[in-house]
Coordinates of C-alpha atoms in Angstrom, one line a residue:
X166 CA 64.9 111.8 65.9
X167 CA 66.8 109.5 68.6
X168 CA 68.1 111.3 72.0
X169 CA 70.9 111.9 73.9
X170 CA 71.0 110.3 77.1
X171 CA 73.0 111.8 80.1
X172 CA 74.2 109.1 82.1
X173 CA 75.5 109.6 85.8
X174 CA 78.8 107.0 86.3
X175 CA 78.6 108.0 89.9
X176 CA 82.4 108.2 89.6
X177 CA 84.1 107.8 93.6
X178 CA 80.5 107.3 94.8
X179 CA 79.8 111.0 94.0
X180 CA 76.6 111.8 92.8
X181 CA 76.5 114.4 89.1
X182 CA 80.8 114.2 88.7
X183 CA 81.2 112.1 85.6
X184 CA 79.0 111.5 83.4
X185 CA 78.9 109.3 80.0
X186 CA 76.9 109.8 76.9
X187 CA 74.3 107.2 75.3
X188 CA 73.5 108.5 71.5
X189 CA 70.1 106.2 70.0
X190 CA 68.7 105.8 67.1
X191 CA 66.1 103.6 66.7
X192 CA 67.2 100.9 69.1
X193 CA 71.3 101.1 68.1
X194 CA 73.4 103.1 70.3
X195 CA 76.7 104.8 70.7
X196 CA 78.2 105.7 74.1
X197 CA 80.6 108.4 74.6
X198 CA 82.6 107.9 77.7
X199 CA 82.6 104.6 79.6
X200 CA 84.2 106.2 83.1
X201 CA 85.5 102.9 85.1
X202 CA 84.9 99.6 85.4
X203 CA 82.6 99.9 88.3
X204 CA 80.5 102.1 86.0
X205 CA 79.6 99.4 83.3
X206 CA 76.6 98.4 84.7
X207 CA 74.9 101.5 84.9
X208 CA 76.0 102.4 81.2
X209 CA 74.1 98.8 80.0
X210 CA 71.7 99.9 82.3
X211 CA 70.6 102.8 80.8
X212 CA 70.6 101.4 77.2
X213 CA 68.6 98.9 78.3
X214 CA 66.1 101.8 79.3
X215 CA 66.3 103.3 76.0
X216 CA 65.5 99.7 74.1
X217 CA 69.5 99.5 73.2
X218 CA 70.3 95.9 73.7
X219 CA 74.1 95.1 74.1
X220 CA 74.1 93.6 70.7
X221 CA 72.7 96.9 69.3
X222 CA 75.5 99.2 70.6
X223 CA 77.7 100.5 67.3
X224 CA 80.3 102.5 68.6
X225 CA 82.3 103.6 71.8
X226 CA 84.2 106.5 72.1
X227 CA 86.4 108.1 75.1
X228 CA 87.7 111.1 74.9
X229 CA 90.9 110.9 76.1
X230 CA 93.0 107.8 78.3
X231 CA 92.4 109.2 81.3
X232 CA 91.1 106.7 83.8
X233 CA 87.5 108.7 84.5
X234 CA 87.2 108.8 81.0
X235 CA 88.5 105.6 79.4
X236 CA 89.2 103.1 82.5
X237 CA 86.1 101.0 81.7
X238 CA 86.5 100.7 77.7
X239 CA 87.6 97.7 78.1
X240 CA 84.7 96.1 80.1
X241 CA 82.2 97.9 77.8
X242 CA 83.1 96.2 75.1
X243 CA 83.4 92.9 76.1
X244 CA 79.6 93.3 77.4
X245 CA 79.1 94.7 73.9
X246 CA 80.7 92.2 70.8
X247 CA 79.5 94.3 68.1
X248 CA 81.2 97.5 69.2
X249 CA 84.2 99.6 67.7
X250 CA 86.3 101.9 70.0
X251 CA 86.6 105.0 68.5
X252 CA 90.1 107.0 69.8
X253 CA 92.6 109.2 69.3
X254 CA 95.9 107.0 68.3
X255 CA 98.0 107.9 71.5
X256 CA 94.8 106.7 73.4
X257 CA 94.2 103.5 71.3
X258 CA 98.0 102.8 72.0
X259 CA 97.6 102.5 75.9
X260 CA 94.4 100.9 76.1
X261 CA 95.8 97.8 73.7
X262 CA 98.5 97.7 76.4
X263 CA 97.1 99.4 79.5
X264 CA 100.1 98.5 82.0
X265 CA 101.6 102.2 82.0
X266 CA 98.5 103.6 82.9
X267 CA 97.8 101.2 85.6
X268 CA 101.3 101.4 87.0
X269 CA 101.2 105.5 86.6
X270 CA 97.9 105.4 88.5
X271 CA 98.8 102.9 91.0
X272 CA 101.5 104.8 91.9
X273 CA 99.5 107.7 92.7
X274 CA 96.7 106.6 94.6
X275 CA 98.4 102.8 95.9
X276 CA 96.9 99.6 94.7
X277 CA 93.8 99.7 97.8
X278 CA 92.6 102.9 96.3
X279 CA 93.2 102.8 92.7
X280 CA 90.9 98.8 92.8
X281 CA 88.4 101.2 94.6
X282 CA 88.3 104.1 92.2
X283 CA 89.1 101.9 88.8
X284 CA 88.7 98.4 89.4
X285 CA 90.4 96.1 86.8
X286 CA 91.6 97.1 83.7
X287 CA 92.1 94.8 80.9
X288 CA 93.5 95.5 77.4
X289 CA 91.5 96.1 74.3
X290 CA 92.3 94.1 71.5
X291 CA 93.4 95.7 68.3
X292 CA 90.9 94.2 65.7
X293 CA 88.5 96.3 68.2
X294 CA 90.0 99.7 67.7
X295 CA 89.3 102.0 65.3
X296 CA 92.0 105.3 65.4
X297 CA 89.8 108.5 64.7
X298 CA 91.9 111.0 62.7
X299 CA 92.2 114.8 63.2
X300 CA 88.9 116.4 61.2
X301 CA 87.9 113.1 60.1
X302 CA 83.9 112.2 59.9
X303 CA 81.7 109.5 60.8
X304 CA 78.5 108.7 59.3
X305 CA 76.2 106.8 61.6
X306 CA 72.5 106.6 61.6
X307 CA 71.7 109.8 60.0
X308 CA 74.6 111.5 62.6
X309 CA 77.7 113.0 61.0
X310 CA 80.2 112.9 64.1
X311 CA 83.7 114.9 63.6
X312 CA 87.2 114.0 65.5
X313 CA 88.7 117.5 66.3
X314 CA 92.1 117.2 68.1
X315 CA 92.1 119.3 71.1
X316 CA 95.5 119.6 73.1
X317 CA 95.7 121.9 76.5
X318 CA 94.3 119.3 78.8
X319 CA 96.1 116.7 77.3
X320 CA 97.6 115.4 74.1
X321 CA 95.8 112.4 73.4
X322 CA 92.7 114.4 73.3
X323 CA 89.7 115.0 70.8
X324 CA 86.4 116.3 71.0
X325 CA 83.3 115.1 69.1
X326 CA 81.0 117.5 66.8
X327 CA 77.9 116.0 66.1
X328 CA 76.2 117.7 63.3
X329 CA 72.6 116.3 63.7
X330 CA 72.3 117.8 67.1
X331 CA 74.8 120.7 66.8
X332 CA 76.6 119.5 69.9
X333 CA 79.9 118.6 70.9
X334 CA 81.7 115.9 73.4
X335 CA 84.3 118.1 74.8
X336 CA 85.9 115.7 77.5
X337 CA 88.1 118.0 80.0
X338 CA 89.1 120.3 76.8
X339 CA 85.8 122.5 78.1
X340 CA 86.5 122.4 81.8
X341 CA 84.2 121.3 84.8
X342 CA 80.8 122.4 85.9
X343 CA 79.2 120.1 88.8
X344 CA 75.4 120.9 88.7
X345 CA 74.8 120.3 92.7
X346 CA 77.7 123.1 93.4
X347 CA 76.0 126.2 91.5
X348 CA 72.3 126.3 93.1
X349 CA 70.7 126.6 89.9
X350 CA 73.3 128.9 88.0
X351 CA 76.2 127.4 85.8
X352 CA 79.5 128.4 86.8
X353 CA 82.7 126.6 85.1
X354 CA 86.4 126.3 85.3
X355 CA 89.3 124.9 83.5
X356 CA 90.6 121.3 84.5
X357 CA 94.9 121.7 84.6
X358 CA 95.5 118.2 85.4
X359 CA 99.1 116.7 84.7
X360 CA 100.8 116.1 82.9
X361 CA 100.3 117.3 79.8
X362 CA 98.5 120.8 80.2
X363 CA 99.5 123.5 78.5
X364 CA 97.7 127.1 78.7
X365 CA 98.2 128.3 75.1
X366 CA 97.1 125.0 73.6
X367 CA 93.8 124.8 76.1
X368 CA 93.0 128.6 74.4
X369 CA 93.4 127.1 71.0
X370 CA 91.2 124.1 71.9
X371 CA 88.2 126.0 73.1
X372 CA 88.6 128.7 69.9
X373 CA 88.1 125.1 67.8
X374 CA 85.2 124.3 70.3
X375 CA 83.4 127.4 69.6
X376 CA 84.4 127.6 65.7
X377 CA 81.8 124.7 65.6
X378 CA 79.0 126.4 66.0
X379 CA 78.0 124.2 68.8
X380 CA 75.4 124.9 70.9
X381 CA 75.3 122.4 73.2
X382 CA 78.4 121.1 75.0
X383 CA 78.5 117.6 76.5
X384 CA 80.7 118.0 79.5
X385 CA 82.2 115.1 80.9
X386 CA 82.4 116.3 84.1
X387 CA 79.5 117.2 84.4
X388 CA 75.9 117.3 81.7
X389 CA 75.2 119.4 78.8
X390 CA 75.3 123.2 79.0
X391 CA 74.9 126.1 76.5
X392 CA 76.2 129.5 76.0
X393 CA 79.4 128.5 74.7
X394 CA 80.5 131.5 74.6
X395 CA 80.4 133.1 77.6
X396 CA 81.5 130.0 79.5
X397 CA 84.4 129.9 77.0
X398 CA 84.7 133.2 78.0
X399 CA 84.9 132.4 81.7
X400 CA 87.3 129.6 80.8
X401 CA 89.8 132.3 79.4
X402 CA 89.7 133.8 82.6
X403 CA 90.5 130.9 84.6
X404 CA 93.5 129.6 82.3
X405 CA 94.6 133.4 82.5
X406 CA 94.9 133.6 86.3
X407 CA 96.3 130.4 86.2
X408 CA 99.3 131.2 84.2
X409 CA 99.5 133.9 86.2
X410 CA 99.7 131.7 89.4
X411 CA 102.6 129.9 87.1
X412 CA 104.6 133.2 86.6
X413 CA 104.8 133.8 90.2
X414 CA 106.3 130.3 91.0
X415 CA 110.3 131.2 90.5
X416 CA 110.1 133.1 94.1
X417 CA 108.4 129.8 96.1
X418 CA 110.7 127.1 96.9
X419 CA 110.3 123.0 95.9
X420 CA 108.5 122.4 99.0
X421 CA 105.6 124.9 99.0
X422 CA 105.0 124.9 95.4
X423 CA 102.4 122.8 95.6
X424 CA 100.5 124.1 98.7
X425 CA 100.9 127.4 97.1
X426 CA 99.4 126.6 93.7
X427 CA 96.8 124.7 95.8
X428 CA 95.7 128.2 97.1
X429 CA 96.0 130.1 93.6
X430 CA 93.5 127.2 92.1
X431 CA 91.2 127.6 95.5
X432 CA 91.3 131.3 94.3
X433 CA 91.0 130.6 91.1
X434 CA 87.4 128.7 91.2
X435 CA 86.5 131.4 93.8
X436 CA 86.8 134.0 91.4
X437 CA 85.0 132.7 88.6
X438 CA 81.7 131.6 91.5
X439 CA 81.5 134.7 92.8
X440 CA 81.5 136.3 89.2
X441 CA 78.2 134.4 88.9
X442 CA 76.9 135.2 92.6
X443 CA 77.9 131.8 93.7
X444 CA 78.6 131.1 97.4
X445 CA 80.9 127.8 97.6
X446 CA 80.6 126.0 101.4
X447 CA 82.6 124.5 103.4
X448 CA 80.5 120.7 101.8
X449 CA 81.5 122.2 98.5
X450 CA 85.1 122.7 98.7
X451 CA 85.5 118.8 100.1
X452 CA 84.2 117.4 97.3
X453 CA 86.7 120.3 95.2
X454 CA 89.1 118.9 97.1
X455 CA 90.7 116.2 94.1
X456 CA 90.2 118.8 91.6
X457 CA 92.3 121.7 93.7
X458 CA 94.7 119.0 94.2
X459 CA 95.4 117.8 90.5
X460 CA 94.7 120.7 89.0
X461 CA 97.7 122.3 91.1
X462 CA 100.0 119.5 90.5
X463 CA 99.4 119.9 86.8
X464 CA 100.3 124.0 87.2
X465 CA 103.5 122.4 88.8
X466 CA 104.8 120.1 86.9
X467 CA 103.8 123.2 83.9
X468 CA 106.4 125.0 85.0
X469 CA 108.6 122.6 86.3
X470 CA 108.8 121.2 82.7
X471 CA 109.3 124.7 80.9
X472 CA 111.9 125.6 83.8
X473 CA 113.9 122.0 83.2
X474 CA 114.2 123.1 79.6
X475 CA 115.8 126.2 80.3

């Protein structure tokens, strides 16, 4: 039976924040998640470890466009000539033309930073793509790998059920658990990201997760953990106090929405690390800093977006 490789991307130069995925079997490969650019090397790195040459790697597959997640596709497979992307259409559609995301993200973070955090970003061709359908199935070296659309996080999302291993890739649709916060205890909580989160639809996602059977999930952010259940569980929670936290937005003006949801996700993550004994310092909360600060933007723009329509 091959193995399943955890692979830290070292994302930002943080150590156990993204990781990617290297599946083997008998020296041929399939990664799951490439990160960015700047993580390439240590993806062909570790296949080299596990006897998969760069000729030898089938398949890659990102879960969603996201930069963390799908930024370094594109490098991967040029190192890699034999290799299929394997994505959800709205995904396969900005990475053959990448210039929206790149704009989007340059906007954000400003061309010094985003070269930093992604590096270059070049587009995939076509005749390199393969679109993974809702429910559809993959046969591969004795693995039968599942698409299952999961929305909530984001639209162009899907999650990968591997039925040798009774596992599943689950992106950001199963939220974020950094190993070096929880001093030997799992704690986890929903990623709200913009712009395309949406509560009910991140409940539905993790119902699907769990209706696997899984008992392993592959986090991308960050390694594998089990009881499904109970962190699913703990995920409910979180998604619940954040719609809360949108409900109470009509009384705050423009200006301190964000600082305001800022403090509701703070809270938020609180809540759910104290449920599980876990004291978060002051070395903690810098590194949650990004992940307050998108994940309340996302809450935002949430209601912004429902309000605009009235």
């Amino acid at each position: 039976m091959g193995t399943v490789l955890t692979i830290d991307t070292e994302y930002a130069n943080f150590h156990q924040v993204a990781s990617a995925y290297l599946i083997e079997e008998e020296g041929r490969g399939v990664v799951v998640e490439t990160n960015t650019t700047h993580a390439i090397p240590k993806i062909l790195k570790a296949m080299e470890s596990r006897g998969v040459g760069p000729q030898n790697l089938d398949y890659v597959i990102v879960t969603h466009v996201h930069l963390d997640h799908a930024g370094g596709a594109w490098a991967l497979l040029e190192a890699c000539p034999g290799a299929t992307l394997l994505a959800h259409p709205k995904t396969a559609k900005h990475l053959m033309d990448p210039s929206l995301l790149i704009k989007s993200a340059t906007s954000v973070y400003g061309k010094e930073n985003f070269d930093s955090l992604y590096g270059e970003i070049k587009p995939i061709p076509k005749e390199r793509i393969r679109v993974m359908e809702d429910g559809e199935w993959l046969e591969w070296e004795g693995h039968s790998f599942q698409f299952l659309y999961t929305k909530g996080h984001a639209n162009h999302h899907f999650c990968i059920y591997d039925k040798k291993t009774n596992g599943i890739y689950t992106g950001d649709s199963f939220g974020i658990s950094y190993p070096h916060l929880e001093n030997g205890k799992r704690f986890i909580f929903p990623t709200t990201t913009p712009t395309d989160f949406d509560s009910t639809e991140a409940i539905r996602s993790l119902d699907r997760i769990l209706d696997t059977g899984a008992e392993v999930a592959y986090l991308t952010h960050f390694g594998p953990i089990g009881d499904l259940k109970e962190n699913a569980s703990d995920l409910k929670e979180g998604l619940t106090l954040c719609e809360e936290a949108i409900s109470e937005l009509e009384s705050v003006t423009k200006e301190e929405r964000l600082p305001f949801m800022e403090s509701k996700v703070k809270a938020m993550i609180q809540t759910l690390a104290r449920k599980h004994s876990i004291t978060l310092t002051a070395s903690d909360w810098k590194l949650l800093h990004l992940d307050v600060n998108l994940n309340a933007q996302g809450l935002v723009y949430a209601f912004e977006k429902t309000k605009s329509k009235g």
